Coordinates of C-alpha atoms in Angstrom, one line a residue:
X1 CA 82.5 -87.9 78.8
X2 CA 82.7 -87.4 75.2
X3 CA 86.2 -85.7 75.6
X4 CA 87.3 -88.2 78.0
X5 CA 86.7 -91.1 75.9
X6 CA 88.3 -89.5 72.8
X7 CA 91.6 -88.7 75.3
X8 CA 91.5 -91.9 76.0
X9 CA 91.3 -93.7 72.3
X10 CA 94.4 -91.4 71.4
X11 CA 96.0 -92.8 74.9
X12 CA 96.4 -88.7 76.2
X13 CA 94.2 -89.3 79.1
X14 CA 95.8 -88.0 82.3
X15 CA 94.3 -87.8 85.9
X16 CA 95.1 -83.8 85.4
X17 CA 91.8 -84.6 83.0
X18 CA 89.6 -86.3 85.4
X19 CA 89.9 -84.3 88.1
X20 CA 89.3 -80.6 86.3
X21 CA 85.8 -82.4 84.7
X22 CA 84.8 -83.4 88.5
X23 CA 85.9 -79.7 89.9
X24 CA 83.7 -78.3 86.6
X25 CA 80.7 -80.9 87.2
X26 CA 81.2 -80.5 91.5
X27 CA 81.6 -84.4 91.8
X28 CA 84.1 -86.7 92.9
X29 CA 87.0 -87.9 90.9
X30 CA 86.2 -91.4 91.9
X31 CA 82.9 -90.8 90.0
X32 CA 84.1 -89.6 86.6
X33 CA 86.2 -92.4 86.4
X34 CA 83.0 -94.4 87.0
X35 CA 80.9 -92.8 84.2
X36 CA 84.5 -93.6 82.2
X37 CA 84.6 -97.6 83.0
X38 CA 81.1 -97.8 82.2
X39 CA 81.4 -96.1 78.9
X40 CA 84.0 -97.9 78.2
X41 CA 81.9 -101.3 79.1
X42 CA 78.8 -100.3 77.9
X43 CA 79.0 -97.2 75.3
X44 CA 76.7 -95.1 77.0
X45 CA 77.4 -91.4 78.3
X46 CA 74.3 -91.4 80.1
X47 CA 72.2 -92.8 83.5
X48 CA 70.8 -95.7 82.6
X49 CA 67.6 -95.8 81.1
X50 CA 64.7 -97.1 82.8
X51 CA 61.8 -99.1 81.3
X52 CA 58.8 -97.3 81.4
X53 CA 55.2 -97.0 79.1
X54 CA 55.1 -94.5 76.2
X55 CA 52.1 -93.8 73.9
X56 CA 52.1 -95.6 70.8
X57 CA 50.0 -95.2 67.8
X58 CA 47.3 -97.2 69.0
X59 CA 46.6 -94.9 72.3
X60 CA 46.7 -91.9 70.4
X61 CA 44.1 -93.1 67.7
X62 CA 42.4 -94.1 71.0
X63 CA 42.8 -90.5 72.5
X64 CA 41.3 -89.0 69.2
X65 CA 38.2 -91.2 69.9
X66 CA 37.5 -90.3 73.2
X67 CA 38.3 -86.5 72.8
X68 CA 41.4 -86.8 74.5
X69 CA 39.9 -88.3 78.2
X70 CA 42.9 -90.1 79.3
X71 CA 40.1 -91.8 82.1
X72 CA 38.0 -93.2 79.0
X73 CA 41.4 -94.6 77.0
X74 CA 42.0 -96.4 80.2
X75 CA 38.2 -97.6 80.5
X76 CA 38.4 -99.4 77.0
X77 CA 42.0 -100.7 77.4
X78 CA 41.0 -102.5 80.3
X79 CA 37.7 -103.9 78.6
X80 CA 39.8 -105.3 75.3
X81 CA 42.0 -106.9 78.0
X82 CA 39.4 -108.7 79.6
X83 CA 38.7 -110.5 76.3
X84 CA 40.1 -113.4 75.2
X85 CA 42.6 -113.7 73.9
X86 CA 44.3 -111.1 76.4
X87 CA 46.6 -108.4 75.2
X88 CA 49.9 -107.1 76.3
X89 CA 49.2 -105.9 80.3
X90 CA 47.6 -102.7 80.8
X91 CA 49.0 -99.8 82.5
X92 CA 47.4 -97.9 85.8
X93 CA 45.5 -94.8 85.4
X94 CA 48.3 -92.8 86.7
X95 CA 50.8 -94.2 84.6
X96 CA 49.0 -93.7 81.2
X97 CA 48.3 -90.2 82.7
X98 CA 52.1 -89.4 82.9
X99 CA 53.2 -91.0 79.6
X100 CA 50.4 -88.4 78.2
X101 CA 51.3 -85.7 79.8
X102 CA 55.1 -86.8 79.4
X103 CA 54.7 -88.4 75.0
X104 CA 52.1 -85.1 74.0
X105 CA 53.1 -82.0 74.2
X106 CA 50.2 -79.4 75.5
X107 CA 48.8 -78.0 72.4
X108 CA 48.2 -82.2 70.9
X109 CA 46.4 -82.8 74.4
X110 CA 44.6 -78.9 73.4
X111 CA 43.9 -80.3 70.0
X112 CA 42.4 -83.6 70.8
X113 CA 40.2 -82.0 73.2
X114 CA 39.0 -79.4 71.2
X115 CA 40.6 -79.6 68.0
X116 CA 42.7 -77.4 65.7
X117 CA 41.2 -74.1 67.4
X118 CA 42.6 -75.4 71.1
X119 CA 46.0 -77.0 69.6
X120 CA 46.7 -73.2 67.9
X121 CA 46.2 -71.3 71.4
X122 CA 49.3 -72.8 72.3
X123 CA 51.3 -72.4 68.8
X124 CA 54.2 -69.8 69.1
X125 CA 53.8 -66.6 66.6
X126 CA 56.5 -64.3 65.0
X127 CA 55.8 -60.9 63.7
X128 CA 56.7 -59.8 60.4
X129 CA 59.3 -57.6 59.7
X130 CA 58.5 -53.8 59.8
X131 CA 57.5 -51.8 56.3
X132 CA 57.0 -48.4 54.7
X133 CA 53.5 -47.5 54.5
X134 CA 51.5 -48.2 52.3
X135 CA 53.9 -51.3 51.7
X136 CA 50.9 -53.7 52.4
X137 CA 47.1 -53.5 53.7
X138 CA 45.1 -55.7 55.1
X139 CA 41.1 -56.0 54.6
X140 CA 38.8 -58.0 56.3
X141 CA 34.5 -57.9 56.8
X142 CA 33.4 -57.5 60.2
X143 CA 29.3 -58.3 61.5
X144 CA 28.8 -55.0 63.7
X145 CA 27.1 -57.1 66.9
X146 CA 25.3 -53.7 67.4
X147 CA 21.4 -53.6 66.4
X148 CA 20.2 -50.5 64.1
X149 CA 17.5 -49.2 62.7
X150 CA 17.2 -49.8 59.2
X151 CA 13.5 -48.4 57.8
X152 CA 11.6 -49.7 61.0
X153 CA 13.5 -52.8 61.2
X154 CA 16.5 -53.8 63.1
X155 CA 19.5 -55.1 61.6
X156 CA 23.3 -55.7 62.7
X157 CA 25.6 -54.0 59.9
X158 CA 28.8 -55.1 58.3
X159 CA 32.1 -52.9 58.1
X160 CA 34.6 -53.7 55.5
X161 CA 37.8 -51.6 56.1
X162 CA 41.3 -51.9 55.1
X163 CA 44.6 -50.8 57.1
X164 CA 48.1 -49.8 56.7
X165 CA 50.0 -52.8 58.7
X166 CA 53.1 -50.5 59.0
X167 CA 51.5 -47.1 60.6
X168 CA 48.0 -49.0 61.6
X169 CA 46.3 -46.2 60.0
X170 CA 42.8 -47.2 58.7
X171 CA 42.6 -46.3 54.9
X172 CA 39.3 -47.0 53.9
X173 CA 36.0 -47.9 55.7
X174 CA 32.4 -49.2 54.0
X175 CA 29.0 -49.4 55.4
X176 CA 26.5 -52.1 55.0
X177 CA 23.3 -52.8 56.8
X178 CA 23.4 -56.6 55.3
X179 CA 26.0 -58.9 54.5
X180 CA 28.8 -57.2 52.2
X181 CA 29.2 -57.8 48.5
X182 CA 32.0 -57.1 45.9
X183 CA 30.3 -53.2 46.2
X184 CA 31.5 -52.9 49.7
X185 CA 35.1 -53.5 48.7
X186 CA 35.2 -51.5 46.2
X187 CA 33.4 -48.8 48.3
X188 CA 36.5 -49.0 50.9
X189 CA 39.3 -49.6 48.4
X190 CA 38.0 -45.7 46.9
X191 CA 37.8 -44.3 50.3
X192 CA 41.5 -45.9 50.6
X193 CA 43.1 -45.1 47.9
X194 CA 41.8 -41.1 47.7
X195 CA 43.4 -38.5 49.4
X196 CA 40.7 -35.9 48.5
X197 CA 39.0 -34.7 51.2
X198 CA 37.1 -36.1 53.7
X199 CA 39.4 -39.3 53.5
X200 CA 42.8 -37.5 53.3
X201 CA 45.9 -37.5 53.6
X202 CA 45.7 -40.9 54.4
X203 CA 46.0 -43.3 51.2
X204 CA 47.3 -43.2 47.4
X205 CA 48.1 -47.2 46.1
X206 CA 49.6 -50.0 48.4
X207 CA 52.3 -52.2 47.7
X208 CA 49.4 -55.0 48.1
X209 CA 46.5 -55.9 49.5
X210 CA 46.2 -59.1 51.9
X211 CA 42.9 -61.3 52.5
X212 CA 41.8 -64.0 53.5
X213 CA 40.1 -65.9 51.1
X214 CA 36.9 -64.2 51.1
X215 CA 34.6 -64.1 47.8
X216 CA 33.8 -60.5 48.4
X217 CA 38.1 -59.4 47.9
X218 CA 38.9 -62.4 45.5
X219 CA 36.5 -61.8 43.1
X220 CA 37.2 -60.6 39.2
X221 CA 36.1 -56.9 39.4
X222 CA 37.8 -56.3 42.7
X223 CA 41.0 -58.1 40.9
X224 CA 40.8 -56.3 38.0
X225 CA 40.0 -52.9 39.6
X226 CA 43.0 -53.5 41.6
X227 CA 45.2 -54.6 39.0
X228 CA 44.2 -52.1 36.7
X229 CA 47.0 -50.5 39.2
X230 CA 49.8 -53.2 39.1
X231 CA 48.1 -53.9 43.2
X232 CA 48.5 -57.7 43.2
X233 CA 46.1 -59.3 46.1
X234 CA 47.7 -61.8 48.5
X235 CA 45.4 -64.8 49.0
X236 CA 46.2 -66.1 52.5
X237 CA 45.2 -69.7 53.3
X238 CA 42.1 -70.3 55.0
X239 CA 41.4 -70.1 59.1
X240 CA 44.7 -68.7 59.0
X241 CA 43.9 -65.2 61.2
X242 CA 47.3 -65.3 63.0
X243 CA 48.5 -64.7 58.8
X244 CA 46.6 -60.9 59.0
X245 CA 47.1 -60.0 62.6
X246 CA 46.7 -56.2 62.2
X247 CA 43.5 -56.2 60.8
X248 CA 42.1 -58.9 63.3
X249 CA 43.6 -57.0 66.4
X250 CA 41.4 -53.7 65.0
X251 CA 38.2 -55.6 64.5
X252 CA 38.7 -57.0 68.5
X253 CA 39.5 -53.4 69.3
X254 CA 36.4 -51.9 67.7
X255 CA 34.0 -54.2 70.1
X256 CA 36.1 -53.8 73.1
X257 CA 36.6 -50.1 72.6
X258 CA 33.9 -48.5 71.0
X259 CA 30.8 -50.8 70.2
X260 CA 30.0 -52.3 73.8
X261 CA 29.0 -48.9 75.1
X262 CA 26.1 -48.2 71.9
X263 CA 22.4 -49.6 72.6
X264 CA 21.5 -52.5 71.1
X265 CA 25.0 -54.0 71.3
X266 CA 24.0 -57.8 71.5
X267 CA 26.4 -59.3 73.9
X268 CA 26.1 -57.4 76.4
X269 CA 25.5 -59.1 79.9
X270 CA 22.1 -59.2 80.9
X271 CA 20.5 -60.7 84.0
X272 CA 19.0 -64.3 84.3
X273 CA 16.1 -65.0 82.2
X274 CA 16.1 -61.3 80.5
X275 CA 16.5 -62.1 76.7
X276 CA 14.2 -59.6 75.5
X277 CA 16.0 -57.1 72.9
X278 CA 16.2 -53.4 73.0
X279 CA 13.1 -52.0 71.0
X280 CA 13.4 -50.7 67.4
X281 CA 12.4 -47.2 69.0
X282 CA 15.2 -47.3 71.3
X283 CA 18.0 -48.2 68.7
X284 CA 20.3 -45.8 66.8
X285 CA 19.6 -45.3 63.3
X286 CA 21.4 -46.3 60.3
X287 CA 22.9 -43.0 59.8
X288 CA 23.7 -42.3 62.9
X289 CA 25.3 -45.1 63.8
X290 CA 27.6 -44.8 60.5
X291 CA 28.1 -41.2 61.8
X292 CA 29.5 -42.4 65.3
X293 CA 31.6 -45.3 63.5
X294 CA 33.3 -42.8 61.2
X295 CA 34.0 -41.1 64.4
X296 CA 36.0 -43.0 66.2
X297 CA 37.8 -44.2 62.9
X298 CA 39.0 -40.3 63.1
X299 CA 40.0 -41.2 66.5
X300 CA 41.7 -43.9 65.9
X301 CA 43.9 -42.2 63.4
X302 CA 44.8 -39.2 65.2
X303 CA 44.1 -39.2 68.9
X304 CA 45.0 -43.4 70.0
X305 CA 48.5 -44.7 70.6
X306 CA 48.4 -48.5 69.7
X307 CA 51.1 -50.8 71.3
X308 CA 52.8 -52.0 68.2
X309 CA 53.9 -48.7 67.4
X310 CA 57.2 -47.2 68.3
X311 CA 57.7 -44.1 70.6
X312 CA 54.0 -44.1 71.7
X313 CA 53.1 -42.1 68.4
X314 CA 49.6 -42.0 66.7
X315 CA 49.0 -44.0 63.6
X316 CA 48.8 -40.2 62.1
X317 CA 52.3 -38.9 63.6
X318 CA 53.7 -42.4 62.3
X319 CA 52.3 -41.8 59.0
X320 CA 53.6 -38.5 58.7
X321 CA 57.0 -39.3 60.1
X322 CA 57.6 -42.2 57.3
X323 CA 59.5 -40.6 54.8
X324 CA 58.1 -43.4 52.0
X325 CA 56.6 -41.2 49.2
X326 CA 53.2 -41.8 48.2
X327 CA 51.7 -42.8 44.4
X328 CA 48.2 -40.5 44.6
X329 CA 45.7 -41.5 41.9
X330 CA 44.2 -38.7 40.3
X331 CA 40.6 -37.8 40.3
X332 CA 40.0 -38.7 36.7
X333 CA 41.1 -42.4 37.4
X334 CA 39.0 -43.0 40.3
X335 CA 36.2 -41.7 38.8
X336 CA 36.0 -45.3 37.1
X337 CA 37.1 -47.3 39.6
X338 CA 34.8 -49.7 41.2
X339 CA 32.3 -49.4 38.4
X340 CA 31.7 -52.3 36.0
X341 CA 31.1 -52.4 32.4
X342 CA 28.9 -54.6 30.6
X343 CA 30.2 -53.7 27.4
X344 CA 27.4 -53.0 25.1
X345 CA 26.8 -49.3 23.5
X346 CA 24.0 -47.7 23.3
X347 CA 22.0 -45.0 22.2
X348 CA 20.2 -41.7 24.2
X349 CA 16.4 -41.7 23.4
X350 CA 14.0 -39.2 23.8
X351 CA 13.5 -41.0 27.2
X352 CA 17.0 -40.9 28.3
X353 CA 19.5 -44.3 28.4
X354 CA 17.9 -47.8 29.1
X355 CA 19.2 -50.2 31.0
X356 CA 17.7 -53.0 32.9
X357 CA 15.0 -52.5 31.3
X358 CA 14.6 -48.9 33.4
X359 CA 15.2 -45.6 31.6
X360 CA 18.0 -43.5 33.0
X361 CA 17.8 -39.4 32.5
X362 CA 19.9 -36.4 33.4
X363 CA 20.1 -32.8 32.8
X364 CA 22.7 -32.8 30.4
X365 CA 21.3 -35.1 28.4
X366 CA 19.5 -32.1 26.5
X367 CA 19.9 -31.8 22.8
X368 CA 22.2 -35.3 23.0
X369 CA 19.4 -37.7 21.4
X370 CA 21.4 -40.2 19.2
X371 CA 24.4 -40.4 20.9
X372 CA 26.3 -43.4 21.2
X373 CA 27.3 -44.2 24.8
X374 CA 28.2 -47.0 27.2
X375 CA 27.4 -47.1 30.8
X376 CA 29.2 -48.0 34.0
X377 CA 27.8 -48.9 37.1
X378 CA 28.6 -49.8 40.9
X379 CA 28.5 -53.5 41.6
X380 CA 24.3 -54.3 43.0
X381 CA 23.6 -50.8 42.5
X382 CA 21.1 -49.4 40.0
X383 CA 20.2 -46.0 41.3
X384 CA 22.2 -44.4 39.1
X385 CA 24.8 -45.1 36.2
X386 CA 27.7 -43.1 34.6
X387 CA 27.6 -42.6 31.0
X388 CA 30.7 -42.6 28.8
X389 CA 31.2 -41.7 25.5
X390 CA 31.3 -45.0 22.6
X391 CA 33.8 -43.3 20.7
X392 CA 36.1 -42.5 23.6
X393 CA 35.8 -45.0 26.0
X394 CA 37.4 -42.6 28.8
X395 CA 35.3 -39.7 28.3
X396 CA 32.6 -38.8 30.9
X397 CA 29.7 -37.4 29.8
X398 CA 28.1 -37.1 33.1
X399 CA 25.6 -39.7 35.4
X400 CA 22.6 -40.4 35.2
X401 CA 19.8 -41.3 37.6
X402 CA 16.5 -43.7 37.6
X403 CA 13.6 -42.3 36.0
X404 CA 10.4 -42.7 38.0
X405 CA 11.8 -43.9 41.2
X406 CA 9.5 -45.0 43.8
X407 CA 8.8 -42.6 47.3
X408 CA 10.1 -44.4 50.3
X409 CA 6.4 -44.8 51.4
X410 CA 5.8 -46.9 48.7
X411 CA 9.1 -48.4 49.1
X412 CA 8.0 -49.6 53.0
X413 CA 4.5 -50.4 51.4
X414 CA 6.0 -52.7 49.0
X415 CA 8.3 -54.1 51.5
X416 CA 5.4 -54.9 53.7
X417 CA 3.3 -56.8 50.9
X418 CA 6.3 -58.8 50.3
X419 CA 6.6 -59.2 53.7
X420 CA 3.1 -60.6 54.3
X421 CA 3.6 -62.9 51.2
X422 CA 7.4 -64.2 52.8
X423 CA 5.2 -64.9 56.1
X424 CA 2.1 -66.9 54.5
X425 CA 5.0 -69.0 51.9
X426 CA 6.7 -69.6 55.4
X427 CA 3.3 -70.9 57.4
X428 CA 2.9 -73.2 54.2
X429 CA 6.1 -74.9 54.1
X430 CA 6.0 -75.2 57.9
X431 CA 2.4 -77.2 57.6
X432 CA 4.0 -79.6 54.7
X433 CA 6.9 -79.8 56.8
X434 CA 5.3 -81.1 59.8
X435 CA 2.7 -83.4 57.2
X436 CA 5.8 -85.2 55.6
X437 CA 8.0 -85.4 59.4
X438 CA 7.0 -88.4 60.9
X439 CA 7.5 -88.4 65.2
X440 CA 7.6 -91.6 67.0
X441 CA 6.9 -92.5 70.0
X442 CA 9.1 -92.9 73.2
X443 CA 11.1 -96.4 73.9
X444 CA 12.3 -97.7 77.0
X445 CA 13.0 -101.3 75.4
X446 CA 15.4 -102.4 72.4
X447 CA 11.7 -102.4 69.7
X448 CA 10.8 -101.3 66.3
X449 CA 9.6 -97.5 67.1
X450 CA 6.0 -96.6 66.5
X451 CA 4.2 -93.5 64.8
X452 CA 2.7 -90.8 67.1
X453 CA -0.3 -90.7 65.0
X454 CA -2.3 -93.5 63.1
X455 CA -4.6 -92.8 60.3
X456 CA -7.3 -95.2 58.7
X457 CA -7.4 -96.8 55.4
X458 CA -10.1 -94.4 53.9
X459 CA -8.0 -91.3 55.2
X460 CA -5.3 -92.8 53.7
X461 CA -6.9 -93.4 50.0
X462 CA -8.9 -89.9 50.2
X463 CA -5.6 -88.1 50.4
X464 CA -4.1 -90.3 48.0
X465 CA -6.7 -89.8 45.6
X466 CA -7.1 -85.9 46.1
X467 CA -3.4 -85.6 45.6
X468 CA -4.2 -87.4 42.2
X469 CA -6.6 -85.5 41.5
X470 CA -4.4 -81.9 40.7
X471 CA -1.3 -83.5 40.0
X472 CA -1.7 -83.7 36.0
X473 CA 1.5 -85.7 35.4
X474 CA -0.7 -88.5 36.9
X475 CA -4.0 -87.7 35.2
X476 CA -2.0 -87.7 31.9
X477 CA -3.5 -90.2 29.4
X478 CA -0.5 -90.5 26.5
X479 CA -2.7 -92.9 24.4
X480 CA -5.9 -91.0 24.1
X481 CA -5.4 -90.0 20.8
X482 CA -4.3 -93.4 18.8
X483 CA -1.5 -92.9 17.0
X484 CA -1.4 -92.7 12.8
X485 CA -0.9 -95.7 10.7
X486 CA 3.2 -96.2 9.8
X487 CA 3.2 -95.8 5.9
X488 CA 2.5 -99.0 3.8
X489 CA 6.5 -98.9 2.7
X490 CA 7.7 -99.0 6.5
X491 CA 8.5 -102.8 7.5
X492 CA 5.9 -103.8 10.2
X493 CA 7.3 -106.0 13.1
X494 CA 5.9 -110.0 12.8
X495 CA 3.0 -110.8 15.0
X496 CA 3.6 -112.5 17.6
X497 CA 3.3 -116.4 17.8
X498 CA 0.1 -117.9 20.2
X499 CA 2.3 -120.5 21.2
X500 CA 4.5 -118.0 23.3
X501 CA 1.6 -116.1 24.1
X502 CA 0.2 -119.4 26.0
X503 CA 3.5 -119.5 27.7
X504 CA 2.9 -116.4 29.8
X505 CA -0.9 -116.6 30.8
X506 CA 0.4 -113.9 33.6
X507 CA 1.1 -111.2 31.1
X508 CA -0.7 -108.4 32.7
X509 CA -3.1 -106.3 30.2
X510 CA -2.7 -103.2 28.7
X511 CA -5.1 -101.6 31.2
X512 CA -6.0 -101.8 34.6
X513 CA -9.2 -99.9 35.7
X514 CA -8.4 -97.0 38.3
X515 CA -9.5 -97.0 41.8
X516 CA -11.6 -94.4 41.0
X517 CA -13.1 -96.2 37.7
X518 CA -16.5 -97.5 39.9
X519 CA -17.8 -99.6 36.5
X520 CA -14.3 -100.6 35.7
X521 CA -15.0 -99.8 32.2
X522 CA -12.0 -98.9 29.9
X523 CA -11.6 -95.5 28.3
X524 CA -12.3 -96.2 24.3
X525 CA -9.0 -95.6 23.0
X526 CA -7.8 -98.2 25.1
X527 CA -7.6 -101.9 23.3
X528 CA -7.4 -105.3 24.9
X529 CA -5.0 -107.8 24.4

């Protein structure tokens, strides 16, 4: 109609016009030149629109309040109506349903239902464009929802790994049996970036590194470790997984792939009632569960054909078939990575290098006593410490391991005591908890509620007073020992006048006897007024 009307402001409009645009739109000619009269009359190209209820800023706020139950909205719309003085009419149920449906689009209803989580489920994702490797990693923690054995006790471990985006290749892998630390990162960043045996030939130095925000990756020795090789980190914004999609699609891969089918796995389905775990007994062990891990890593890399790469290859055929050359790091240099400096120096004693206040000893230490050194060490690690040279700073002397360390039974025995103590600290705060918590009683009726559990006056007093008795901030007496004359050439303050005295006869004195004072007899350093 557009074209029509402009034909027809320039006076060119022929019936040759109107009837090809009713043989293109399969209508009548006696209809275009309809639409035509009533876009001439009226200035509209379109049907006519029809009045009808949209959602306005008030309904949505509403929708926010009541999770997004359309049936609610309508509940409290009619109840403001019913007050005086009445509102605007309100709509049916079925026509507030529609302008929802029709004003929101499905992931705002999502959202308001169950917020940003629900509204992203029905976001639309690109992928990035495709890289070299070693162009970018990725690096993320992951709990391990597998029980194992950890010294008698069972414990769900951590993996921190890191992979290639472009060849999905995982670089580096790290172990813990508790929540990871900078270590951890630093562990897997070594494994990544070596190509020495038994983490080859994957590896040498990314392009960067991408996280999310974690404390363990942003941290300053993981920072500086990294950028001790020109590696910048990429901070991605927070509860942004969609951002690092390779690394997220391998820690979904792991549980659906490899962890369900190990004992102790913790979501496994179970029948009704049966929440009892698997027994320590019947779990794997620490090592051997870090054994089977590490063994389907190799899997992974050489014998599984993930989706997202071309031709059906393995992520170690598309590795090898990228031409990209690779920056290897050599020995020397890694030898220092991950370790931290605290920058003093040093000397070697008779009873080796101290630190922490534990001595440190070695073999090659012999005939050394005097030397100058400074020590670096892995992040949360003290079993042992590598020794450097004070002069030169990048000369290794050797490492060094703790003097005197303690047998794992008296490790477990230790670890028991403190056990036994953690248990009875526990059962204490758990009594003072449930002394200081005050329950009330049940209400059917709009009344003041009422304590469980009344106590008498002399209960009341006797704990008052025993709690008196061994806190010394209250049995403090600051004026028992009078305090010295001023000297005669300090300027005393005037006495004060009777007359102002007598004003205030309800001045309170300077000491009250104690509850506990039976004789109500003042202590003799106290005066009266």
């Amino acid at each position: 109609m557009g074209r029509l009307l402009a034909l027809d402001g320039r006076g060119e409009l022929r019936t040759a016009h109107v009837r090809l645009v009713a043989s293109a739109l399969s209508v009548s000619e006696r209809t275009v030149w309809n639409w035509l009269s009533v876009a001439r009359r009226e200035g509209r190209t379109g049907p006519c629109p029809r009045p009808r209820f949209t959602v306005t800023r008030e309904i949505r706020d509403l929708l926010a309040l009541w999770g997004g139950n359309v049936s609610a909205v309508h509940r409290e719309l009619v109840a403001r109506a019913a007050k005086p003085p009445s509102p605007t009419p309100v709509p049916s149920l079925s026509v507030l349903h529609r302008a929802v449906v029709r004003d929101l689009s499905a992931g705002e209803r999502a959202g308001l239902r169950s917020g940003e989580a629900g509204r992203r489920r029905h976001d639309v994702f690109g992928k990035r464009p495709p890289v070299y490797r070693n162009a970018c990693w990725e690096g993320d923690h992951k709990r391990v929802p597998v029980r194992v054995d950890v010294e008698g006790q069972a414990v769900c471990p951590w993996v921190t790994w890191f992979v290639d985006v472009a060849t999905k290749v995982i670089v580096g892998v790290a172990v813990t049996p508790h929540e990871p630390a900078r270590d951890a990162v630093l562990a897997a960043l070594r494994t990544g970036i070596s190509r020495a045996g038994p983490y080859g030939p994957f590896g040498g130095l990314p392009g960067r590194v991408r996280v999310d925000r974690g404390k363990e990756f942003l941290c300053r020795t993981v920072v500086r470790a990294l950028g001790g090789f020109a590696v910048p980190v990429e901070d991605l914004p927070a509860y942004t997984p969609y951002r690092k999609g390779t690394i997220e699609a391998l820690n979904d891969a792991v549980e659906e792939m490899f962890l369900v089918s190990l004992p102790g796995y913790t979501r496994r389905a179970r029948p009704v009632g049966d929440h009892r775990p698997d027994e320590v007994g019947d779990l794997l062990s620490f090592a051997d569960f870090v054994e089977a891990l590490l063994g389907w890593v190799r899997w992974w890399n050489t014998g599984h054909r993930p989706s997202g790469l071309a031709r059906g290859l393995t992520p170690m055929a598309a590795w090898e078939a990228d031409p990209t050359p690779v920056e290897d790091v050599s020995e020397e240099q890694l030898a220092v990575f991950a370790l931290e400096d605290d920058g003093r120096v040093r000397k070697i004693s008779t009873s080796g290098v101290r630190w922490r206040r534990k001595f440190y000893i070695a073999p090659w230490m012999v005939g050394h006593v005097g030397m100058r050194v400074r020590l670096r060490y892995l992040p949360h690690y003290d079993g042992q410490i590598e020794v450097f040279s004070a002069e030169h700073p990048d000369r290794h002397l050797g490492t060094a391991h703790l003097a005197e360390e303690a047998t794992l039974e008296q490790r477990r025995e230790l670890s028991a005591v403190r056990e036994k103590k953690a248990r009875a600290l526990k059962a204490d705060l758990k009594a003072a908890e449930k002394l200081r918590r005050t329950r009330y009683t049940a209400t059917t009726t709009p009344d003041v509620p009422r304590s469980r559990r009344t106590i008498t006056g002399q209960q009341a007093r006797s704990e008052i007073a025993c709690a008196k008795g061994t806190n010394l901030a209250a049995r403090a007496l600051p004026d028992l020992i009078p305090p010295r004359d001023p000297p005669a050439g300090w300027t005393r303050p005037r006495p004060r006048p009777a007359s102002v005295a007598r004003r205030r006869p309800d001045t309170a004195p300077l000491y009250s006897p104690a509850p506990d004072d039976a004789d109500g007899i003042a202590p003799a350093s106290q005066t009266e007024e």
